[in-house]
mmCIF file of C-alpha atoms and ligand atoms in Angstrom:
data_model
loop_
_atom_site.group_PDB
_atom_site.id
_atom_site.type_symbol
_atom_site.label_atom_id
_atom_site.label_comp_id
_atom_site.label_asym_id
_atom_site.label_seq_id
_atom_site.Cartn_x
_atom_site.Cartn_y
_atom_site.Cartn_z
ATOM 1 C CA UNK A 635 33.986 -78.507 22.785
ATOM 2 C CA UNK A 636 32.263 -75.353 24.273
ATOM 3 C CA UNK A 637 28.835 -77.289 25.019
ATOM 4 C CA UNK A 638 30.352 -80.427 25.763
ATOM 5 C CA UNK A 639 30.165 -82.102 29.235
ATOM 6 C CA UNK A 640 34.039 -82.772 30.475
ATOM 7 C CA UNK A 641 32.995 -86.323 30.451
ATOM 8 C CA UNK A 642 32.448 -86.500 26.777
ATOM 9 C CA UNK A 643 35.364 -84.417 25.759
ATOM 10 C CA UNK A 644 38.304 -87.027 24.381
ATOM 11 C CA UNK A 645 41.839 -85.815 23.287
ATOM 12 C CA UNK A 646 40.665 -85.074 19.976
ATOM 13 C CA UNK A 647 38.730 -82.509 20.795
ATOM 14 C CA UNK A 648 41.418 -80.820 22.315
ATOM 15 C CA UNK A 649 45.221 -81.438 21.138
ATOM 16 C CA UNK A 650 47.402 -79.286 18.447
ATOM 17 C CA UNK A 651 47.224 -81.764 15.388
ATOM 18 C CA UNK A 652 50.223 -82.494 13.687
ATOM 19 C CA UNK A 653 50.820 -79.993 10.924
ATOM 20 C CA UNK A 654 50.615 -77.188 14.342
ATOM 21 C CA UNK A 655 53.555 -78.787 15.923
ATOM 22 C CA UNK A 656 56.943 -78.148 15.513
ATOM 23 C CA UNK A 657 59.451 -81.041 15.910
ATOM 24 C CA UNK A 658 62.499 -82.267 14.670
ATOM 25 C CA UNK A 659 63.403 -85.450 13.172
ATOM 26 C CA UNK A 660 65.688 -88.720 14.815
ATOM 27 C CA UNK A 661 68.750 -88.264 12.919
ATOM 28 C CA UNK A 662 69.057 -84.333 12.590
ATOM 29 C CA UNK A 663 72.583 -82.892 13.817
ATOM 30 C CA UNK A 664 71.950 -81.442 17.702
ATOM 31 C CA UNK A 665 73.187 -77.988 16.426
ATOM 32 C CA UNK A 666 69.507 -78.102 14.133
ATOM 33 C CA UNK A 667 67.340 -79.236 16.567
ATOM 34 C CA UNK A 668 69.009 -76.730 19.174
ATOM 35 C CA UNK A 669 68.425 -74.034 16.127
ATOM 36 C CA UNK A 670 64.621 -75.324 16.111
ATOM 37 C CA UNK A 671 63.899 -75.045 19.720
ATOM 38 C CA UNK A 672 65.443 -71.274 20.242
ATOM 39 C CA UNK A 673 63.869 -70.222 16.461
ATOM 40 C CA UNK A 674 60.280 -71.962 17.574
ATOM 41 C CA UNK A 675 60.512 -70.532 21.192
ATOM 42 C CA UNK A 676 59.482 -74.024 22.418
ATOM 43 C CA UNK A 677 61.591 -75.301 25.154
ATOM 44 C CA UNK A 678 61.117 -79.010 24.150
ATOM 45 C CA UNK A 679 59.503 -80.405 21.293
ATOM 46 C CA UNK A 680 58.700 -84.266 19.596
ATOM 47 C CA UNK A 681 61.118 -86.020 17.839
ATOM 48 C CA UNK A 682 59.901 -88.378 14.552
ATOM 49 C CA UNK A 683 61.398 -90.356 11.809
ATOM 50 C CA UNK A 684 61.435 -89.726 8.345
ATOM 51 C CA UNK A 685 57.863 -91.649 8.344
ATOM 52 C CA UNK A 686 56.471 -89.598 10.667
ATOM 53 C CA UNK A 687 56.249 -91.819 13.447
ATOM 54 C CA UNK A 688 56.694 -91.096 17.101
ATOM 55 C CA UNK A 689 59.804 -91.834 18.455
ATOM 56 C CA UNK A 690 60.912 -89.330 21.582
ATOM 57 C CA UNK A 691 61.340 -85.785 22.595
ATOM 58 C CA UNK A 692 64.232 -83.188 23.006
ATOM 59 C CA UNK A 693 64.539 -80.096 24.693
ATOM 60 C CA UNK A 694 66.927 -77.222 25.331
ATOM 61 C CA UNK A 695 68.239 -78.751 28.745
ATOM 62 C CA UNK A 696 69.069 -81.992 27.642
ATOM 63 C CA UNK A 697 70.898 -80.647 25.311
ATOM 64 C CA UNK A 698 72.656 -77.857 26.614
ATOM 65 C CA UNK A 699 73.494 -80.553 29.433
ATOM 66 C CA UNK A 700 75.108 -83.091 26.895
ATOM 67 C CA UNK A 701 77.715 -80.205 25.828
ATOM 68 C CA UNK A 702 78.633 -78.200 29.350
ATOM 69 C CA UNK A 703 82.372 -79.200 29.946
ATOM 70 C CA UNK A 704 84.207 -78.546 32.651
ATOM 71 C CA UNK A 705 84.864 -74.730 31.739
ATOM 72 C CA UNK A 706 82.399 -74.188 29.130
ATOM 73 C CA UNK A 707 79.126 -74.398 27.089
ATOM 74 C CA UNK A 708 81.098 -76.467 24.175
ATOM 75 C CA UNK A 709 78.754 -75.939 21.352
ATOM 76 C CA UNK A 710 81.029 -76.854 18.561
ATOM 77 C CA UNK A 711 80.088 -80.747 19.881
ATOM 78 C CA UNK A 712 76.668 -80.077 18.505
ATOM 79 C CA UNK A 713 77.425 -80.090 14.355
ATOM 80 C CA UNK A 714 78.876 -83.962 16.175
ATOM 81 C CA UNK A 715 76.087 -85.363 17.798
ATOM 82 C CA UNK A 716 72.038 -86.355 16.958
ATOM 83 C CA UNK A 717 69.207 -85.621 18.036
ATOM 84 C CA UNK A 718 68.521 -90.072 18.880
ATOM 85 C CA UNK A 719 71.518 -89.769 20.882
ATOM 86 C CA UNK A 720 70.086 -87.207 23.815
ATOM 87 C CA UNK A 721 66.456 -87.529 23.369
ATOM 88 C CA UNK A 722 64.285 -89.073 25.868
ATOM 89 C CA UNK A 723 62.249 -92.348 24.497
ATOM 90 C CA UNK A 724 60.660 -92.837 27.459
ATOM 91 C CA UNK A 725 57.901 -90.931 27.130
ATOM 92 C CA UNK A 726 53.786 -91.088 28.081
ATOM 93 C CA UNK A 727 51.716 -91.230 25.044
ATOM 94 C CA UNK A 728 48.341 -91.059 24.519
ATOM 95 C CA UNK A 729 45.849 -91.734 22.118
ATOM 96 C CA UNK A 730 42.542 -89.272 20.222
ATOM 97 C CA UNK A 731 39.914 -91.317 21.536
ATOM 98 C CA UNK A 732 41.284 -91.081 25.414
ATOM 99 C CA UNK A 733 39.314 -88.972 27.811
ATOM 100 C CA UNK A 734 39.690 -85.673 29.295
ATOM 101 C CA UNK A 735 40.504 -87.245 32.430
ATOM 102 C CA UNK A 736 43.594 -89.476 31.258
ATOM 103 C CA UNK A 737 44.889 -86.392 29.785
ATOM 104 C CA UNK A 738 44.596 -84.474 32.925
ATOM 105 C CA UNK A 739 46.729 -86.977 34.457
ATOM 106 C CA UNK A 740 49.429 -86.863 32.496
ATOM 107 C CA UNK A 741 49.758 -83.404 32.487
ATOM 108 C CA UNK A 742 50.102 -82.743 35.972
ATOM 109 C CA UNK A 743 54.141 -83.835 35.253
ATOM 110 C CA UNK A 744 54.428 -83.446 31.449
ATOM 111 C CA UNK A 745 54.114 -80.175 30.251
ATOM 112 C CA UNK A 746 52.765 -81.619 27.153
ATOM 113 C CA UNK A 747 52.150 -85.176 25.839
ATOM 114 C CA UNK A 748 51.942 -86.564 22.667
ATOM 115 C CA UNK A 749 49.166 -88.224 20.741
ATOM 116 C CA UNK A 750 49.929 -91.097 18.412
ATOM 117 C CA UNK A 751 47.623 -93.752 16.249
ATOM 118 C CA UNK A 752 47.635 -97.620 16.969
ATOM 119 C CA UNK A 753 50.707 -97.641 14.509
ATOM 120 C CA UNK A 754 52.744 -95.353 16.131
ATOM 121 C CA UNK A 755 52.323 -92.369 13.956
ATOM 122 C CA UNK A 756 52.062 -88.950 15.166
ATOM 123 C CA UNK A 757 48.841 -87.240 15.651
ATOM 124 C CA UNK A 758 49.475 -84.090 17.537
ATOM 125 C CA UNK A 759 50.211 -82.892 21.532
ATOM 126 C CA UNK A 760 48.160 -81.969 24.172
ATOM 127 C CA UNK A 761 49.153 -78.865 26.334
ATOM 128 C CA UNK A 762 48.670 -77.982 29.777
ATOM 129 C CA UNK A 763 47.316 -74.688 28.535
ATOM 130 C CA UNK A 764 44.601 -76.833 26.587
ATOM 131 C CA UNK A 765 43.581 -78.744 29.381
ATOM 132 C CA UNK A 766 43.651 -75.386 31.917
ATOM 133 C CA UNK A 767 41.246 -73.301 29.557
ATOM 134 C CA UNK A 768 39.038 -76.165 29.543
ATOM 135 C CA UNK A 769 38.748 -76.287 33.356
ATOM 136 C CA UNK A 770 38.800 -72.551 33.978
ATOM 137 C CA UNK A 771 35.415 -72.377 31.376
ATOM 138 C CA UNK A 772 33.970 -75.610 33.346
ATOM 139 C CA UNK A 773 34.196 -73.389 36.682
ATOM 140 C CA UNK A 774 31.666 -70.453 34.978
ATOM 141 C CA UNK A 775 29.430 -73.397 34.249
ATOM 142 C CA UNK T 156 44.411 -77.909 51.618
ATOM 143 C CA UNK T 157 43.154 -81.498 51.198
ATOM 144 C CA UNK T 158 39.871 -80.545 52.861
ATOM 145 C CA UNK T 159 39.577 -77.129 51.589
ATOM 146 C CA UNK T 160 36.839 -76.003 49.168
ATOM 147 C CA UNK T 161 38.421 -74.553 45.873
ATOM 148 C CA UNK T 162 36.333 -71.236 46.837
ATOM 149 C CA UNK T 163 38.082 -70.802 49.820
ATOM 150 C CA UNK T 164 41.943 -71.720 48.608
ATOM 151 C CA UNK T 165 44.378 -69.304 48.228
ATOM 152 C CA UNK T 166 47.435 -68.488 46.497
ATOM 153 C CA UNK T 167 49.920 -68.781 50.006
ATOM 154 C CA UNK T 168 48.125 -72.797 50.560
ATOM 155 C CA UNK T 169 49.583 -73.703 47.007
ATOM 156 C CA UNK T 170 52.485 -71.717 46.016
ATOM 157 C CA UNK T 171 56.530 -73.022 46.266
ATOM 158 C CA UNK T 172 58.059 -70.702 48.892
ATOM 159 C CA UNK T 173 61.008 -68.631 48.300
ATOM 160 C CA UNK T 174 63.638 -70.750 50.251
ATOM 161 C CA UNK T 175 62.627 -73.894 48.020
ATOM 162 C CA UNK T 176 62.757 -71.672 44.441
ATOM 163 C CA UNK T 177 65.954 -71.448 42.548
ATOM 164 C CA UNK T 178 66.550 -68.138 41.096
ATOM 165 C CA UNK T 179 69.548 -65.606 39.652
ATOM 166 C CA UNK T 180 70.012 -62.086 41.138
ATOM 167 C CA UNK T 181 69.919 -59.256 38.798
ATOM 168 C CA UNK T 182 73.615 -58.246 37.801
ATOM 169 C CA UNK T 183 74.508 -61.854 37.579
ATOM 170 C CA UNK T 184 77.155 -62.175 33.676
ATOM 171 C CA UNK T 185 73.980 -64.350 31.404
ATOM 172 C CA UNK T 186 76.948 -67.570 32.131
ATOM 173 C CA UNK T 187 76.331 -67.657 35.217
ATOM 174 C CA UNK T 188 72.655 -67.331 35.001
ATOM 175 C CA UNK T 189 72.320 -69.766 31.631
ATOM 176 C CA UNK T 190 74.602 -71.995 34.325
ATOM 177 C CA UNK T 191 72.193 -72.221 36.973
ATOM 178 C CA UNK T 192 68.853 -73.039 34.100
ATOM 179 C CA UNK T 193 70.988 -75.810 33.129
ATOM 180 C CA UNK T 194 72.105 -77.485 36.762
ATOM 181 C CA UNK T 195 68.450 -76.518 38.029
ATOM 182 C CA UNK T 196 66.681 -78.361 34.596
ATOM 183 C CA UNK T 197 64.445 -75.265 34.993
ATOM 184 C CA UNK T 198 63.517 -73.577 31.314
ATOM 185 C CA UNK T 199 63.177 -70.411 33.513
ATOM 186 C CA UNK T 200 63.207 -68.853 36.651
ATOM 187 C CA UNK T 201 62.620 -65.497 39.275
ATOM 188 C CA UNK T 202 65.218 -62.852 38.991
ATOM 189 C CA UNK T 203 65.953 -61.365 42.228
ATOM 190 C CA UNK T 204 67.404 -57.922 43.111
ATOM 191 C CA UNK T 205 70.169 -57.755 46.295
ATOM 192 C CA UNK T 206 67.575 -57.112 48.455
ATOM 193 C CA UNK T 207 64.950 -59.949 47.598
ATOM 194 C CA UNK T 208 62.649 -57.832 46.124
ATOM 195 C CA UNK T 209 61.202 -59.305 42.545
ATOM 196 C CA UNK T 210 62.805 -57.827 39.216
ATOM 197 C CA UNK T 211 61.909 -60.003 36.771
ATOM 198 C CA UNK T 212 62.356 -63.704 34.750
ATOM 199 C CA UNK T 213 64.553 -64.965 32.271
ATOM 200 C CA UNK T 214 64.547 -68.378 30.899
ATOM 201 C CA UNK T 215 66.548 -70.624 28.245
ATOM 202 C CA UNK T 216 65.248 -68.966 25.061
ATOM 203 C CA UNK T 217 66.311 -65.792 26.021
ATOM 204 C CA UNK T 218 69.656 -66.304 26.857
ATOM 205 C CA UNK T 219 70.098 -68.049 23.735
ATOM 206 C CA UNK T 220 68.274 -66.087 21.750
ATOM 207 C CA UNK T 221 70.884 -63.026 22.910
ATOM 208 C CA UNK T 222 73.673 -64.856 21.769
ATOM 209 C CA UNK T 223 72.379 -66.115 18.393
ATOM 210 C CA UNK T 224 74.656 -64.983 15.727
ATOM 211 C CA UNK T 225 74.421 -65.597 11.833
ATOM 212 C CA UNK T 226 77.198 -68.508 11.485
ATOM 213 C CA UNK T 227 76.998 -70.154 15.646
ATOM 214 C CA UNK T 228 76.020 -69.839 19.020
ATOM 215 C CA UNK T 229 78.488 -67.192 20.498
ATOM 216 C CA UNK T 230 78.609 -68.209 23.980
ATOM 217 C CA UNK T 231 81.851 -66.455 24.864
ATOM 218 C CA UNK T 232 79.121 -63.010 25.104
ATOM 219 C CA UNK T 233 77.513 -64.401 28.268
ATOM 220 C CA UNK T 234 80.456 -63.127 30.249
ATOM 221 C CA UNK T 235 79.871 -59.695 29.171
ATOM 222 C CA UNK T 236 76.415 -59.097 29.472
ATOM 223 C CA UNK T 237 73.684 -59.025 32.640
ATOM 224 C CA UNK T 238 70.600 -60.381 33.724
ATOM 225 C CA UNK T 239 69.012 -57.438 33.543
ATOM 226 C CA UNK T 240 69.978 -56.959 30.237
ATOM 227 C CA UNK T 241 67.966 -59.980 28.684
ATOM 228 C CA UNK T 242 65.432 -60.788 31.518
ATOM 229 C CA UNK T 243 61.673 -60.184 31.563
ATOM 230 C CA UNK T 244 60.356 -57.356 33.736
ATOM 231 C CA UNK T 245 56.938 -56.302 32.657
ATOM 232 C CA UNK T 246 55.465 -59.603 34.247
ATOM 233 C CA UNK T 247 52.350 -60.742 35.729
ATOM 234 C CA UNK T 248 52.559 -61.401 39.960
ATOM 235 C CA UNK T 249 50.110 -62.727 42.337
ATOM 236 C CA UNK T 250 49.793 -61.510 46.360
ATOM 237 C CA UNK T 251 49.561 -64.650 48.920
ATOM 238 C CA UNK T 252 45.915 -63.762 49.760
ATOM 239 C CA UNK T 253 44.482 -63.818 46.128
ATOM 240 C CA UNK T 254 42.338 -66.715 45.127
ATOM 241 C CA UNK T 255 42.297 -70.221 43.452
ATOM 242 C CA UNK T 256 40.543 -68.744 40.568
ATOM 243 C CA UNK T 257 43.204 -65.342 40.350
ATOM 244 C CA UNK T 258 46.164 -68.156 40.233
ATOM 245 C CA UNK T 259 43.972 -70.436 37.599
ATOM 246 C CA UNK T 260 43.445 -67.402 35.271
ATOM 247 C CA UNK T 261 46.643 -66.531 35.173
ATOM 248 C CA UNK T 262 48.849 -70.159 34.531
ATOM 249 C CA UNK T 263 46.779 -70.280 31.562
ATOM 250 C CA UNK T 264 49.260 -68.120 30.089
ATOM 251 C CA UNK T 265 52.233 -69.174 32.070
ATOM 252 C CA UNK T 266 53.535 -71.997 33.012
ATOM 253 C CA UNK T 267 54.700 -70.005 36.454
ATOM 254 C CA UNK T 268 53.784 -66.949 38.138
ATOM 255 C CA UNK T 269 55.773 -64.750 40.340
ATOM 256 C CA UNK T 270 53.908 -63.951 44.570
ATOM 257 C CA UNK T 271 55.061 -61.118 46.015
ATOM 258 C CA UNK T 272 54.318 -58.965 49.080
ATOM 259 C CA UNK T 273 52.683 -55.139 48.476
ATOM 260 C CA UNK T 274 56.364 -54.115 49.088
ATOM 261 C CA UNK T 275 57.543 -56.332 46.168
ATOM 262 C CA UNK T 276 59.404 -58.813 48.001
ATOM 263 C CA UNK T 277 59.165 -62.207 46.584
ATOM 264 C CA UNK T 278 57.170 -65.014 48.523
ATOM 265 C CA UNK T 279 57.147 -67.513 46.298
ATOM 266 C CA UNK T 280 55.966 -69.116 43.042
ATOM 267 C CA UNK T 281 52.372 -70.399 41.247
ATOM 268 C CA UNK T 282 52.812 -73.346 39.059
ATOM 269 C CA UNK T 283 50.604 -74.704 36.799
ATOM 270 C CA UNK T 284 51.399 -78.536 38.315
ATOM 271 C CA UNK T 285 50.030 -77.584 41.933
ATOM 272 C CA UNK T 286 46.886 -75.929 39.872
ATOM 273 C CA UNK T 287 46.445 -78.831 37.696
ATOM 274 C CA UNK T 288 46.665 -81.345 40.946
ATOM 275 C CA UNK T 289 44.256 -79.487 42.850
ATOM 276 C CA UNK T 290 41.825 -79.508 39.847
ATOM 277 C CA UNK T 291 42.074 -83.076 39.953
ATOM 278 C CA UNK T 292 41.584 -83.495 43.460
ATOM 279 C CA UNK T 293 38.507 -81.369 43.153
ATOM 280 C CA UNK T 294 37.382 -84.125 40.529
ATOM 281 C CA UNK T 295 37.373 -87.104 42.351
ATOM 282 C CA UNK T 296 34.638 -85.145 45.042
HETATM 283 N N1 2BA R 239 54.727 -69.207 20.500
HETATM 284 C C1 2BA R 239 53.963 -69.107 21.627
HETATM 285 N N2 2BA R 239 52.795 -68.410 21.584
HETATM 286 C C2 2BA R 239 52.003 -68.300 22.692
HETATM 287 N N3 2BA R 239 52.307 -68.852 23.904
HETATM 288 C C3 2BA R 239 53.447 -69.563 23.993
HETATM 289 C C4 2BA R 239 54.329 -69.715 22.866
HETATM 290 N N4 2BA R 239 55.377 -70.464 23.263
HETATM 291 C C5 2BA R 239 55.156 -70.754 24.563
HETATM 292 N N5 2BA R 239 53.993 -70.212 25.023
HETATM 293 C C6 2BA R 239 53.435 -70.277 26.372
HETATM 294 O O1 2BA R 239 54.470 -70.756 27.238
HETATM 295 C C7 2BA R 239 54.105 -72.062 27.739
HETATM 296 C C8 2BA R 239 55.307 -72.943 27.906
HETATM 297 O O2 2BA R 239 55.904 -73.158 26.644
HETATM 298 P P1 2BA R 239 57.094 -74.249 26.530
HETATM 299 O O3 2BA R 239 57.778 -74.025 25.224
HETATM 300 O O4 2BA R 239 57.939 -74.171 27.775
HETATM 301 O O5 2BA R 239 56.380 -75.651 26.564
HETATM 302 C C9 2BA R 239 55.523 -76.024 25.503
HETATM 303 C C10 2BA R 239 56.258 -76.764 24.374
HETATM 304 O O6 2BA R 239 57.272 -77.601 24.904
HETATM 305 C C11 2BA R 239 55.149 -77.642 23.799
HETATM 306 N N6 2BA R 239 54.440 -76.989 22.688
HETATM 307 C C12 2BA R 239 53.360 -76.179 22.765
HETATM 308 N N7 2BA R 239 52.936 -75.829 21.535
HETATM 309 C C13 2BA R 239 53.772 -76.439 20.650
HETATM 310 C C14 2BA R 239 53.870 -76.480 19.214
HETATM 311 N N8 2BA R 239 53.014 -75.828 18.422
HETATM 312 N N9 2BA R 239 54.864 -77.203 18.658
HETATM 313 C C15 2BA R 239 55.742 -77.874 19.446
HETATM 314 N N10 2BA R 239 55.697 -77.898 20.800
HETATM 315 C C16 2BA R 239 54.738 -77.183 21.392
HETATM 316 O O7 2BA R 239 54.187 -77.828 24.848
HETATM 317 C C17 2BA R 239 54.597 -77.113 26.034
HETATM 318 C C18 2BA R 239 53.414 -76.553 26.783
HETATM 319 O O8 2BA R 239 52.739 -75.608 25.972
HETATM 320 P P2 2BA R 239 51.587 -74.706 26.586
HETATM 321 O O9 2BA R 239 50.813 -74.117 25.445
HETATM 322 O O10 2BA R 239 50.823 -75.496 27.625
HETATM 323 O O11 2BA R 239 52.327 -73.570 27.384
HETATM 324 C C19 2BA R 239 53.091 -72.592 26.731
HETATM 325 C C20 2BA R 239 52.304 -71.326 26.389
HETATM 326 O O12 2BA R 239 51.393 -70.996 27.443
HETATM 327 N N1 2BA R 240 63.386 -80.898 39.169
HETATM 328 C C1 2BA R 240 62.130 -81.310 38.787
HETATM 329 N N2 2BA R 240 61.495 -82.287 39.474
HETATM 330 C C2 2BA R 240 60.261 -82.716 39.123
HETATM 331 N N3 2BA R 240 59.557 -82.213 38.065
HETATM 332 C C3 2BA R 240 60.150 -81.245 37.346
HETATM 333 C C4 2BA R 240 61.450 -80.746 37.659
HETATM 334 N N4 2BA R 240 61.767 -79.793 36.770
HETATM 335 C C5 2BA R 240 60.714 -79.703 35.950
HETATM 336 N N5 2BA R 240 59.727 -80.574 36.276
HETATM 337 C C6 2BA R 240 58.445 -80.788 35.597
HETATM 338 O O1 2BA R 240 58.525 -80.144 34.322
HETATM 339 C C7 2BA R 240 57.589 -79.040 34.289
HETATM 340 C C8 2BA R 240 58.119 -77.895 33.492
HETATM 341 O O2 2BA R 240 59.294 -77.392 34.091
HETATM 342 P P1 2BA R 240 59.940 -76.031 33.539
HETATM 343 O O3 2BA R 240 61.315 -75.940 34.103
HETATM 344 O O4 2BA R 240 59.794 -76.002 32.049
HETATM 345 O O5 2BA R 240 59.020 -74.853 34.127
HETATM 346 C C9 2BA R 240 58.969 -74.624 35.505
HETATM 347 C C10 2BA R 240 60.026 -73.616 35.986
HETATM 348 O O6 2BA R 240 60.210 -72.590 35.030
HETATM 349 C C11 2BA R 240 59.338 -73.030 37.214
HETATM 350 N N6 2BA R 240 59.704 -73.716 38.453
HETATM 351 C C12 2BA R 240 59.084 -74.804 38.998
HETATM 352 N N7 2BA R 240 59.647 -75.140 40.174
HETATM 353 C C13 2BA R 240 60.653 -74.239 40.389
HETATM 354 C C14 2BA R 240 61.627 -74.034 41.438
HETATM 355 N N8 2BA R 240 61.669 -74.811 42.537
HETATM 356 N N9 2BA R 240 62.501 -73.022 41.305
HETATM 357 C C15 2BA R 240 62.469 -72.219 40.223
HETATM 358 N N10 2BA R 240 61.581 -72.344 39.201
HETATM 359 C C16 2BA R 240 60.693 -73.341 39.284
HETATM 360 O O7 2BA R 240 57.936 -73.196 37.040
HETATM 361 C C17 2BA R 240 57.674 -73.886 35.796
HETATM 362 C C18 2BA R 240 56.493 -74.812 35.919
HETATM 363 O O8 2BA R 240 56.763 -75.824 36.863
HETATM 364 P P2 2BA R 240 55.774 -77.054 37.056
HETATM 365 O O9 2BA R 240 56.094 -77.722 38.340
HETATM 366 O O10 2BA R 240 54.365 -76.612 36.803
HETATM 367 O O11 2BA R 240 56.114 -78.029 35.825
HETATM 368 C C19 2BA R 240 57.349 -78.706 35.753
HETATM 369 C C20 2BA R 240 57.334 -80.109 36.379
HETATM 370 O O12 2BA R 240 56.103 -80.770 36.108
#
């Protein structure tokens, strides 16, 4: 990717594959993926199902959010609750073979976005840190 | 800033002002700070002292992480400890006059960076979206 014209550069080149990404799965308890996300140091990560297909992602807020009563943080809701039940589904997706460009996009309001086959399944992310080296080395050039 | 050459930007054209920046002063109890991440949505934000000068960040993770214990999350220690007990001070700051390329470097490594004057009152912040939407900008010319 270091000779490469931005042009020619497609999501491939430049996203976290799979195995490199932490994530949790659909149907895990709230209190595991919440465990996951402080452990990992992410603040949100995707969320698959048990065939590794893309389905959403989760984060700290929305989960934190889902517990906050009226006088407290009430965690003990958490061992209660799954991760399909706060996760957000909605989510921009794109695939290896899209351009530099398209991924630039999405970025500018997703912090990261994930990468997924014609099937569905789960590829990898691209970062905004990714897609920031990429343009800081193109301005040397 | 729409007609401006990326050579000739600086940080004070693209940065998020202090009035419009949510943040937690420094002997805030962790609740009320942890309180303010989660009504914001922010994963983290500037710590403040009483006098506006910049101190610091502290984000989601680290709260959390504080309060971490072997069996659960023990939330009921956020009343009893500070700000400046879990927040981040050895942190990387911008001035309003430094450049593009100064703000670019640095968001590479951090999804936000703290402006401040040369007295170390806070101006504002640098976030990677206004970087990322000015690189696109400069794409389309
Ligand atoms: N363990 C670590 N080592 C070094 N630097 C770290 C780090 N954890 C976080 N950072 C830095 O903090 C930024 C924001 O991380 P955050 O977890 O909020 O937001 C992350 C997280 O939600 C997700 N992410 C990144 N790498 C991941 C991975 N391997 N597995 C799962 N999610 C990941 O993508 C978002 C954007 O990541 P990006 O790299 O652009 O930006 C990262 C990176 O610059
Ligand atoms: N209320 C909202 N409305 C619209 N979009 C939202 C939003 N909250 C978050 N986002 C989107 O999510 C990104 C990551 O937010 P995060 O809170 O992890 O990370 C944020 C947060 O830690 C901090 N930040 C941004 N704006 C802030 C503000 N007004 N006050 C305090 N901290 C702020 O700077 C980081 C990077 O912000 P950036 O804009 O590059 O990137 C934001 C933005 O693209």
């Amino acid at each position: 990717t270091q000779d490469k014209k931005l042009t020619d550069i497609v999501i491939d080149d430049l996203m976290i594959s799979s195995e490199k990404v932490a994530h949790v799965q659909v149907n895990n308890p709230l209190e595991h993926a919440l465990l996951i996300l402080v452990k990992s140091g992410y603040s949100a990560v995707p969320v698959l199902d048990s065939s590794y297909k893309l389905v959403g992602t989760i984060g700290k807020t929305r989960i934190l959010n889902k517990v906050l009563g009226l006088e407290r943080f009430e965690m003990e809701q958490l061992s209660e609750m799954q991760v399909h039940e706060a996760m957000y589904s909605d989510i921009p997706c794109l695939s290896k073979s899209d351009t530099f460009m398209e991924g630039l996009k999405v970025v500018i309001n997703y912090p990261f976005v994930c990468v997924a086959d014609e099937n569905g399944y789960f590829d990898g992310i691209l970062t905004r840190r990714v897609i920031l080296k990429q343009l800081k080395r193109d301005y040397y050039t």
